[in-house]
mmCIF file of C-alpha atoms in Angstrom:
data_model
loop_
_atom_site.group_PDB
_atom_site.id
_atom_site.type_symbol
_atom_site.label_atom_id
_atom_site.label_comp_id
_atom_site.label_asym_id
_atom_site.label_seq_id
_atom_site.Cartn_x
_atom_site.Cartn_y
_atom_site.Cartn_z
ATOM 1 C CA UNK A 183 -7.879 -9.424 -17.494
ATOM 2 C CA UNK A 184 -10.608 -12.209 -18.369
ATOM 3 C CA UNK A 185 -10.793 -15.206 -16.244
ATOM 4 C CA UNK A 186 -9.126 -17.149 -19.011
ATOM 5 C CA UNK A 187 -5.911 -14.897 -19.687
ATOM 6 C CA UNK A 188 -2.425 -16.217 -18.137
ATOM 7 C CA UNK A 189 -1.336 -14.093 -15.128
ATOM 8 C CA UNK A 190 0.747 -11.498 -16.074
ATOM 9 C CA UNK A 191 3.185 -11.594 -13.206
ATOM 10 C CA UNK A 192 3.355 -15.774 -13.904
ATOM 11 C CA UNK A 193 3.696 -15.428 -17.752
ATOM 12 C CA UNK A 194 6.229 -12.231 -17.270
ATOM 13 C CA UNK A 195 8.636 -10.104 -15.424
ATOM 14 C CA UNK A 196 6.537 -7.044 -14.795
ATOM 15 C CA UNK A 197 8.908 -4.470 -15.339
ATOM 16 C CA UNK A 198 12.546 -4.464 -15.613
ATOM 17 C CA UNK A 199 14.145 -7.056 -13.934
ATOM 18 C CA UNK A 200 16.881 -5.332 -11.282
ATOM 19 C CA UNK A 201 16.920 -8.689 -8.546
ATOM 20 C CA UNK A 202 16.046 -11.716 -8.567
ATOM 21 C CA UNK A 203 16.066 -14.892 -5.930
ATOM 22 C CA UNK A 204 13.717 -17.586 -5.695
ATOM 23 C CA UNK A 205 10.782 -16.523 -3.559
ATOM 24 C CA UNK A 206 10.557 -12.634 -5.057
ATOM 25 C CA UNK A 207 11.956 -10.876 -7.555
ATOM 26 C CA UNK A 208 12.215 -6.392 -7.522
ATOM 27 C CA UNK A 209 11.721 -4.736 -10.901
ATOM 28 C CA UNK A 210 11.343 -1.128 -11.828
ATOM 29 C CA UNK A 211 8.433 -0.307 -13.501
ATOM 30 C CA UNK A 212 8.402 1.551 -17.387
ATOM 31 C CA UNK A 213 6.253 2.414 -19.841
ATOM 32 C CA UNK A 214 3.294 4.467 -19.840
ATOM 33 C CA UNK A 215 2.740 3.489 -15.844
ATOM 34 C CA UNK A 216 6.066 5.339 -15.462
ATOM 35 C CA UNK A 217 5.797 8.003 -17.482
ATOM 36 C CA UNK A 218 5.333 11.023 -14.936
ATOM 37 C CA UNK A 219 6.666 8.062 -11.855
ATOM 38 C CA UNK A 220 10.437 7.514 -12.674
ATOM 39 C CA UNK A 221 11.027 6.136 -9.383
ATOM 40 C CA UNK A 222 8.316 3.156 -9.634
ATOM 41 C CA UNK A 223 9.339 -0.031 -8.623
ATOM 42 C CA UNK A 224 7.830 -3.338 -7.689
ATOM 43 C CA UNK A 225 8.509 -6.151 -5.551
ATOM 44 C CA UNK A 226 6.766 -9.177 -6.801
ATOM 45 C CA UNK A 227 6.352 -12.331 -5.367
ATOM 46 C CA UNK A 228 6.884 -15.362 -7.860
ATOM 47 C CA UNK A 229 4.478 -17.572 -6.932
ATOM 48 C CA UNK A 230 0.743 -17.120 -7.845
ATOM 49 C CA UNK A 231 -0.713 -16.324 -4.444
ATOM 50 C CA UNK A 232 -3.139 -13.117 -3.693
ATOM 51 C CA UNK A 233 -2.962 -11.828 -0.469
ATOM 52 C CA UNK A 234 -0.267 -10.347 1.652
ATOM 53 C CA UNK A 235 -1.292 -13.162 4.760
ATOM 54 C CA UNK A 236 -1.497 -15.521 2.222
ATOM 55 C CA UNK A 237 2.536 -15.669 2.836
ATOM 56 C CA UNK A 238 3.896 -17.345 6.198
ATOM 57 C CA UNK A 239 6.107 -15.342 8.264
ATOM 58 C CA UNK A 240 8.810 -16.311 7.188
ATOM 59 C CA UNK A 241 7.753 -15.571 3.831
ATOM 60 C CA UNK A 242 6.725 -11.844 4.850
ATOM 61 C CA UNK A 243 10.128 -10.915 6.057
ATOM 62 C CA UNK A 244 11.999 -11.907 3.305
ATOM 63 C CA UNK A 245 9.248 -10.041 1.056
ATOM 64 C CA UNK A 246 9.436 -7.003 3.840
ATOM 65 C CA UNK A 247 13.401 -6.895 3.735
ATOM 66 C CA UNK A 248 12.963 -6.465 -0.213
ATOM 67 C CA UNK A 249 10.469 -4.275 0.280
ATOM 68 C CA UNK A 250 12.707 -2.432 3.192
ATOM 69 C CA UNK A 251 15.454 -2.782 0.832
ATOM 70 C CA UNK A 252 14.270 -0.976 -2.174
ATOM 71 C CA UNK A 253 12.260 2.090 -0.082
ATOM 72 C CA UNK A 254 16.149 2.536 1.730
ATOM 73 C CA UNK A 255 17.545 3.169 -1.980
ATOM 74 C CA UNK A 256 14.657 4.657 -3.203
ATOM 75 C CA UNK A 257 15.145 6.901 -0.330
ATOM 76 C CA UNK A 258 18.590 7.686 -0.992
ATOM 77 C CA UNK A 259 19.371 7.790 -4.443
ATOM 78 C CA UNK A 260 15.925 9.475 -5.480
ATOM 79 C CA UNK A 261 15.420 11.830 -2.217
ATOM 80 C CA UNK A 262 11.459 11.877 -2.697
ATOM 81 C CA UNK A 263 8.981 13.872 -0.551
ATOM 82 C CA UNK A 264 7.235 10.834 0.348
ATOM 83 C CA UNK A 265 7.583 7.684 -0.557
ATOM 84 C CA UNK A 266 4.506 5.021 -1.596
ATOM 85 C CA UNK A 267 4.199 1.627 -0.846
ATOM 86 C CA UNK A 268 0.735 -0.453 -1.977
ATOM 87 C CA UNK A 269 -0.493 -4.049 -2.454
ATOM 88 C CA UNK A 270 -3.463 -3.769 -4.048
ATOM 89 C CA UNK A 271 -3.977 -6.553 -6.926
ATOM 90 C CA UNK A 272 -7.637 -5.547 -7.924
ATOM 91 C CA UNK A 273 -6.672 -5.861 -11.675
ATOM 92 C CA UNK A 274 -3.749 -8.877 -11.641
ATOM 93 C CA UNK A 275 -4.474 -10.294 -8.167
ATOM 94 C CA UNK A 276 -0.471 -12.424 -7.631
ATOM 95 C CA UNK A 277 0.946 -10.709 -4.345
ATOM 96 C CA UNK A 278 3.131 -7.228 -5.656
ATOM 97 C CA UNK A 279 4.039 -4.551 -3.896
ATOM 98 C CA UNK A 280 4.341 -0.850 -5.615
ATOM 99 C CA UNK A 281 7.244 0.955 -4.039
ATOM 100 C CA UNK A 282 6.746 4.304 -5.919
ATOM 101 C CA UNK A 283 8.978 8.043 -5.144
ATOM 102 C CA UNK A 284 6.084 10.873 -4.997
ATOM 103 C CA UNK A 285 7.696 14.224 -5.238
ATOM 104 C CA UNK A 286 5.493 17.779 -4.537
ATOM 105 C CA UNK A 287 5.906 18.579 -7.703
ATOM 106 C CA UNK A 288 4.793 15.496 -9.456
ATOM 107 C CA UNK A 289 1.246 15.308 -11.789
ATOM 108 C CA UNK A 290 -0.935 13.824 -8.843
ATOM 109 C CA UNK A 291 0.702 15.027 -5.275
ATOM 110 C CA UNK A 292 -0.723 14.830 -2.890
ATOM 111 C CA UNK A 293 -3.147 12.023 -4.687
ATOM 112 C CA UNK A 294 -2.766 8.826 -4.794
ATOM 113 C CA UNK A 295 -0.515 8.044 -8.320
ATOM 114 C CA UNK A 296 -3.605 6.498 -9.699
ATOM 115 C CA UNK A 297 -6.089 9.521 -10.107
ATOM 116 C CA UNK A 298 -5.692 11.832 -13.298
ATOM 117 C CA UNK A 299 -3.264 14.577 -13.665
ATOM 118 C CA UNK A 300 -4.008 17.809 -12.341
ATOM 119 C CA UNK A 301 -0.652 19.626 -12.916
ATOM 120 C CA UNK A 302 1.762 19.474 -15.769
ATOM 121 C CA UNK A 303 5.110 17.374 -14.448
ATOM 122 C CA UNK A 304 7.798 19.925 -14.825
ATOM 123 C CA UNK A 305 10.432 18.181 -17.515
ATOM 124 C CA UNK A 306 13.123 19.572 -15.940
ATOM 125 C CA UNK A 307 12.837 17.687 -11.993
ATOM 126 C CA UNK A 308 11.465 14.596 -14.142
ATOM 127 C CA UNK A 309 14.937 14.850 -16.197
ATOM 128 C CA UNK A 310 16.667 14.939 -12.906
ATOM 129 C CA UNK A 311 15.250 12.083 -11.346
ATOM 130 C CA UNK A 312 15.547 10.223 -14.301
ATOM 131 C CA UNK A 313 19.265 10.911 -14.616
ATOM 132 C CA UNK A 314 19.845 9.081 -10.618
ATOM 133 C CA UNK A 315 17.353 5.958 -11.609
ATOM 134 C CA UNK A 316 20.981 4.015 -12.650
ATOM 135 C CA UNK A 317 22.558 4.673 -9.470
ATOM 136 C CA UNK A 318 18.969 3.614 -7.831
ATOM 137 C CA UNK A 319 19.275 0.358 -10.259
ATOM 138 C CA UNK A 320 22.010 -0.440 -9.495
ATOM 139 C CA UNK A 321 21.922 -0.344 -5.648
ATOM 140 C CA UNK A 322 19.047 -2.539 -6.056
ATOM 141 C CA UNK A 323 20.470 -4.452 -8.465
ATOM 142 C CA UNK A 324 23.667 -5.380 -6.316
ATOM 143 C CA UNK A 325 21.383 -6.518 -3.436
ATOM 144 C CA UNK A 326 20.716 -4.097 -0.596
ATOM 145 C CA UNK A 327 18.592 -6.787 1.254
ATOM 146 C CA UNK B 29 -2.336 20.701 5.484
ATOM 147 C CA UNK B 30 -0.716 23.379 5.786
ATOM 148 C CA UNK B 31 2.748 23.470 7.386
ATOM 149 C CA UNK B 32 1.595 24.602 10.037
ATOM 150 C CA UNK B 33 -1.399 23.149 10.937
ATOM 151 C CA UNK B 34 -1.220 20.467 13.486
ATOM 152 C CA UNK B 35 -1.082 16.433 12.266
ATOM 153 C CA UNK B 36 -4.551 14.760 12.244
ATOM 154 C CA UNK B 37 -2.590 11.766 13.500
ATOM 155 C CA UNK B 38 -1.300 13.227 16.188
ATOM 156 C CA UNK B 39 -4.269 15.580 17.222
ATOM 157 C CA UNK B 40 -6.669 12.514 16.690
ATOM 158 C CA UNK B 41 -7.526 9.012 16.655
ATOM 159 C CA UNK B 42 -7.923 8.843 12.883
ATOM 160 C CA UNK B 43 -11.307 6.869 12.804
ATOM 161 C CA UNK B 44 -12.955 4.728 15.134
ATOM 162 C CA UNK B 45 -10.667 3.274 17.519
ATOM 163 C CA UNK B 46 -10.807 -0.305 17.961
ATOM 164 C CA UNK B 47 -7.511 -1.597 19.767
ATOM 165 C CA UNK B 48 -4.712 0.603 20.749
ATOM 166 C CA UNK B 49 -1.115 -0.853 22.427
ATOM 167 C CA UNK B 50 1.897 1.991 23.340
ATOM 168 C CA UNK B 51 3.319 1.746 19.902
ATOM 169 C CA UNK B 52 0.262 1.838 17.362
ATOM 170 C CA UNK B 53 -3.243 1.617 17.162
ATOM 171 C CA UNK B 54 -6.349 0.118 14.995
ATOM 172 C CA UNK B 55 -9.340 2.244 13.538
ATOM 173 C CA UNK B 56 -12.051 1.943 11.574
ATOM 174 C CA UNK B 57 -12.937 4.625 9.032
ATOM 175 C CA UNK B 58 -15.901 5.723 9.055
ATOM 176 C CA UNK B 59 -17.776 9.242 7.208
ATOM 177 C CA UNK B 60 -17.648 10.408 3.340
ATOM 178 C CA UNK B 61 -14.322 8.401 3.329
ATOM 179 C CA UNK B 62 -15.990 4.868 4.585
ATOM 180 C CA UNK B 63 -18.592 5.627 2.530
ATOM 181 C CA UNK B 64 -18.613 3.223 -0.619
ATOM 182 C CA UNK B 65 -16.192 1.295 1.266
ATOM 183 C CA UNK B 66 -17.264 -0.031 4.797
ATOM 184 C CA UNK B 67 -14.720 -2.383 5.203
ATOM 185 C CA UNK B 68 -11.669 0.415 5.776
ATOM 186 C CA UNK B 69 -9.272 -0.079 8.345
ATOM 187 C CA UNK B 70 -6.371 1.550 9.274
ATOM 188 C CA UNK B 71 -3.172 0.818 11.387
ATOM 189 C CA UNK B 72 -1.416 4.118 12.635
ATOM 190 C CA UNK B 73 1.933 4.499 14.495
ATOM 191 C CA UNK B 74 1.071 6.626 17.578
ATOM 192 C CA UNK B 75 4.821 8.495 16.835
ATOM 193 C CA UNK B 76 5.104 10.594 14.293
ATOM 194 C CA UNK B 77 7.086 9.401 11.783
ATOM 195 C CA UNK B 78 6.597 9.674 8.410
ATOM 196 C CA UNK B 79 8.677 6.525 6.272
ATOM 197 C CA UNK B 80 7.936 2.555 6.994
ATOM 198 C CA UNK B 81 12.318 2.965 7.143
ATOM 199 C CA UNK B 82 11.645 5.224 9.584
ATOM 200 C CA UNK B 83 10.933 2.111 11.770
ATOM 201 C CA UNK B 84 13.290 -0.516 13.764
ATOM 202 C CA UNK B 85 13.302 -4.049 12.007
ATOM 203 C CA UNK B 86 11.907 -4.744 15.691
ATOM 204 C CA UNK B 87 8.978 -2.008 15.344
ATOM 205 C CA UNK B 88 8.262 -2.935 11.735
ATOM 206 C CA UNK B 89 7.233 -6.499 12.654
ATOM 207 C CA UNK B 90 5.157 -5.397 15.851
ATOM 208 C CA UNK B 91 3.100 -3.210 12.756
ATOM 209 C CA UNK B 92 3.164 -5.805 10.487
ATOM 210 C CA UNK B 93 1.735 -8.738 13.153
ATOM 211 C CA UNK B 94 -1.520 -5.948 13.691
ATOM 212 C CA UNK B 95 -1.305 -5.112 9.950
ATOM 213 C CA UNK B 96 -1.747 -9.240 9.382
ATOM 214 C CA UNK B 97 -4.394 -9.348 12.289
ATOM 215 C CA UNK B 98 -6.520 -6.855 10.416
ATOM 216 C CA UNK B 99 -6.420 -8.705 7.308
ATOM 217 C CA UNK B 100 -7.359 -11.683 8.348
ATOM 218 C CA UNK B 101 -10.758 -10.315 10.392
ATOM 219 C CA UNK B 102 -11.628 -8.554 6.975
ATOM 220 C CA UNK B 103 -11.153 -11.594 5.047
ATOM 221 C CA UNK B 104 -12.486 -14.496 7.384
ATOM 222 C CA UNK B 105 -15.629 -11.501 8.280
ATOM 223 C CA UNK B 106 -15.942 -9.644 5.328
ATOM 224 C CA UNK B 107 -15.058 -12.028 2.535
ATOM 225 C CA UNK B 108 -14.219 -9.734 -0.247
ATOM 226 C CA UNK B 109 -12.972 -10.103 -3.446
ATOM 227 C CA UNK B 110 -9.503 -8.692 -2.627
ATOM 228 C CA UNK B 111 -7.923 -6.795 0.249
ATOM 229 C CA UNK B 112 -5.722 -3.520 -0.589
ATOM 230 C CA UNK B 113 -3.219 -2.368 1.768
ATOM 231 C CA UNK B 114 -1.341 0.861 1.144
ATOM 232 C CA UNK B 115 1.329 3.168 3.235
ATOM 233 C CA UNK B 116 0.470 6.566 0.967
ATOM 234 C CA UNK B 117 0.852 9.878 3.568
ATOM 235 C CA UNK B 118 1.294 12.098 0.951
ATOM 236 C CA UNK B 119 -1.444 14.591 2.777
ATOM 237 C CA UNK B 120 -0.769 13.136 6.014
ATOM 238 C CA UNK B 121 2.693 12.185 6.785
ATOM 239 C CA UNK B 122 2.188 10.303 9.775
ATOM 240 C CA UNK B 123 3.215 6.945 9.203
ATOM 241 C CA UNK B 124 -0.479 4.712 8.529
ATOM 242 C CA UNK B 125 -1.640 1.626 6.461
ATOM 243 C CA UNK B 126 -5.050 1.945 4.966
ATOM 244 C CA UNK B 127 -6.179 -1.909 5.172
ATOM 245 C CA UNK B 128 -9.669 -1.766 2.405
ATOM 246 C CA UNK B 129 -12.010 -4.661 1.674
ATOM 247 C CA UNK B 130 -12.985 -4.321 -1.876
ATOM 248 C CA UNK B 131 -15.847 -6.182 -4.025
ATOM 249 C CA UNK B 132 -16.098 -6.485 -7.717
ATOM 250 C CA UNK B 133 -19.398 -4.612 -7.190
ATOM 251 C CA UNK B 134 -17.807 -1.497 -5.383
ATOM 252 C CA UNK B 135 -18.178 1.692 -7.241
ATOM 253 C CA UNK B 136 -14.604 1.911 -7.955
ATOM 254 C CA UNK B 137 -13.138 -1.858 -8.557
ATOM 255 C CA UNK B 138 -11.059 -2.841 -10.087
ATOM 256 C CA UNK B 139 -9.459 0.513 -9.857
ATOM 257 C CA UNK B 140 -7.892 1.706 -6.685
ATOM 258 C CA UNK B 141 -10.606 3.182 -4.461
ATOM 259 C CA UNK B 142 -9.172 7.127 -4.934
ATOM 260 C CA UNK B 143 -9.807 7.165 -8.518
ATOM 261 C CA UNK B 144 -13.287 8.670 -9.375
ATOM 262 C CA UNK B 145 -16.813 6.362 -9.356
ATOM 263 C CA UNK B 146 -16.952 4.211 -12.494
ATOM 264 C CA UNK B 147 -20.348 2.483 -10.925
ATOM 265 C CA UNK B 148 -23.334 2.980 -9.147
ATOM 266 C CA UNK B 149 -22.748 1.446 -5.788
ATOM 267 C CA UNK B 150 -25.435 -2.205 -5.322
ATOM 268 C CA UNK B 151 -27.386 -0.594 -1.611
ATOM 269 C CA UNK B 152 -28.024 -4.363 -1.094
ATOM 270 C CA UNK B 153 -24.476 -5.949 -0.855
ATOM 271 C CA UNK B 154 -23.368 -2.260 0.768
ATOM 272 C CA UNK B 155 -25.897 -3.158 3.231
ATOM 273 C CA UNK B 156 -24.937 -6.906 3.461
ATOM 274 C CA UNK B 157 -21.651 -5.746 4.116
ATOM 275 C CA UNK B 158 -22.103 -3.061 6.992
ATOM 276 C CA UNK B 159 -23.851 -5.997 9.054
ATOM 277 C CA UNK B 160 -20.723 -7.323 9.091
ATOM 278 C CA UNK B 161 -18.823 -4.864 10.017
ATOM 279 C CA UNK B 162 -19.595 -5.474 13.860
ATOM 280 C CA UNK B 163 -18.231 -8.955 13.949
ATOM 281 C CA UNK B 164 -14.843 -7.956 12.192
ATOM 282 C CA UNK B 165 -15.032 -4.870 14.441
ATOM 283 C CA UNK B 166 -15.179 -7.369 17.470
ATOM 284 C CA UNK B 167 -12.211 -9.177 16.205
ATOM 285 C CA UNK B 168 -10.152 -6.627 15.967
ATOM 286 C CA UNK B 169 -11.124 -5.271 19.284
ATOM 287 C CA UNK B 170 -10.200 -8.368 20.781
ATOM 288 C CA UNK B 171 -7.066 -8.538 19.908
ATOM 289 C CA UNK B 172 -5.987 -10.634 17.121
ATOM 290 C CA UNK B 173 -2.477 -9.377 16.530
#
């Protein structure tokens, strides 16, 4: 991202919108990001700020219950080994949060999601968690905060 | 790890310790881990648990206020270009948050810090930043949460 281009996560939704309210917003992520990370959601703050204490308190727990929120359903509905959570921001620094399922069979475990593969991702277990994302969804989507 | 080998976390302070209460504790990483990154924190629960879920709303914020207190000595100390926080376990699952100063001159930025080097590392601002690292160290050891 130059210097000049819009913010990404001001100009759009960054990922599929599941919740919305007025200080954060939860989406689930798709595309190529997802591709071998079904279970990849984000929490994203909606206004422009950087850093995680750049919030008030107040401001942190309603991110954290979201956050809270979406880990309890990713959790439940997606039964991961190990779930992921990560602010990071290097590339588009406005305040997200990656909430992602890791499984020991996926294409990086135990690495972190962002190194390169170094095991094919079995179709069938992807197929499987793909096929409980809508009950994920939609307990997300009907507010588990 | 294998399953049967005991949990770093639990066999060991996980770094350098710094400040340490009943519930968690603050390191500082140091070895091949620390080393294009000087600036690496982390927080660890002294239980073993493995999920952020896994802890009480009540527990959660006492993490959160040392996870904040961190931040802020890296950023008022170590002024980098953005702070990454992450709660991965995926080797270790022993419940942790990797708090990580990063520069836009560090060998991996703006990619997350596990992905291969993309740059040689500047010795200068490495070294710039190390002589740092004692005053944020002091802040942290003084309690800031």
């Amino acid at each position: 991202m130059s210097a000049s281009a819009p913010c990404p996560l001001c100009a759009g939704e960054g990922g599929q919108l599941l919740w919305r309210q007025t200080e954060y917003r939860v989406v689930r992520v798709s595309g190529a990001e997802a591709e071998d990370f079904p279970g990849f959601y984000r929490v994203i703050w909606n206004a422009h700020v950087s850093e995680w204490t750049d919030l008030t308190e107040a401001e942190q727990r309603l991110c954290m219950r979201a956050l809270n929120g979406v880990e309890r359903a990713v959790r439940s509905h997606l039964q991961p080994t190990k779930v992921n959570l990560a602010s990071l921001g290097n590339v588009v620094p406005h305040l997200h949060w990656h909430v992602v399922a890791r499984y020991d069979w996926d294409s990086r475990f135990p690495a972190p999601l962002w190194v390169p593969a170094h095991q094919p991702v079995p179709a069938q277990r992807l197929a499987e968690v793909r096929e409980r994302l809508a009950g994920c969804d939609a307990a997300i989507a009907s507010g588990v905060f």
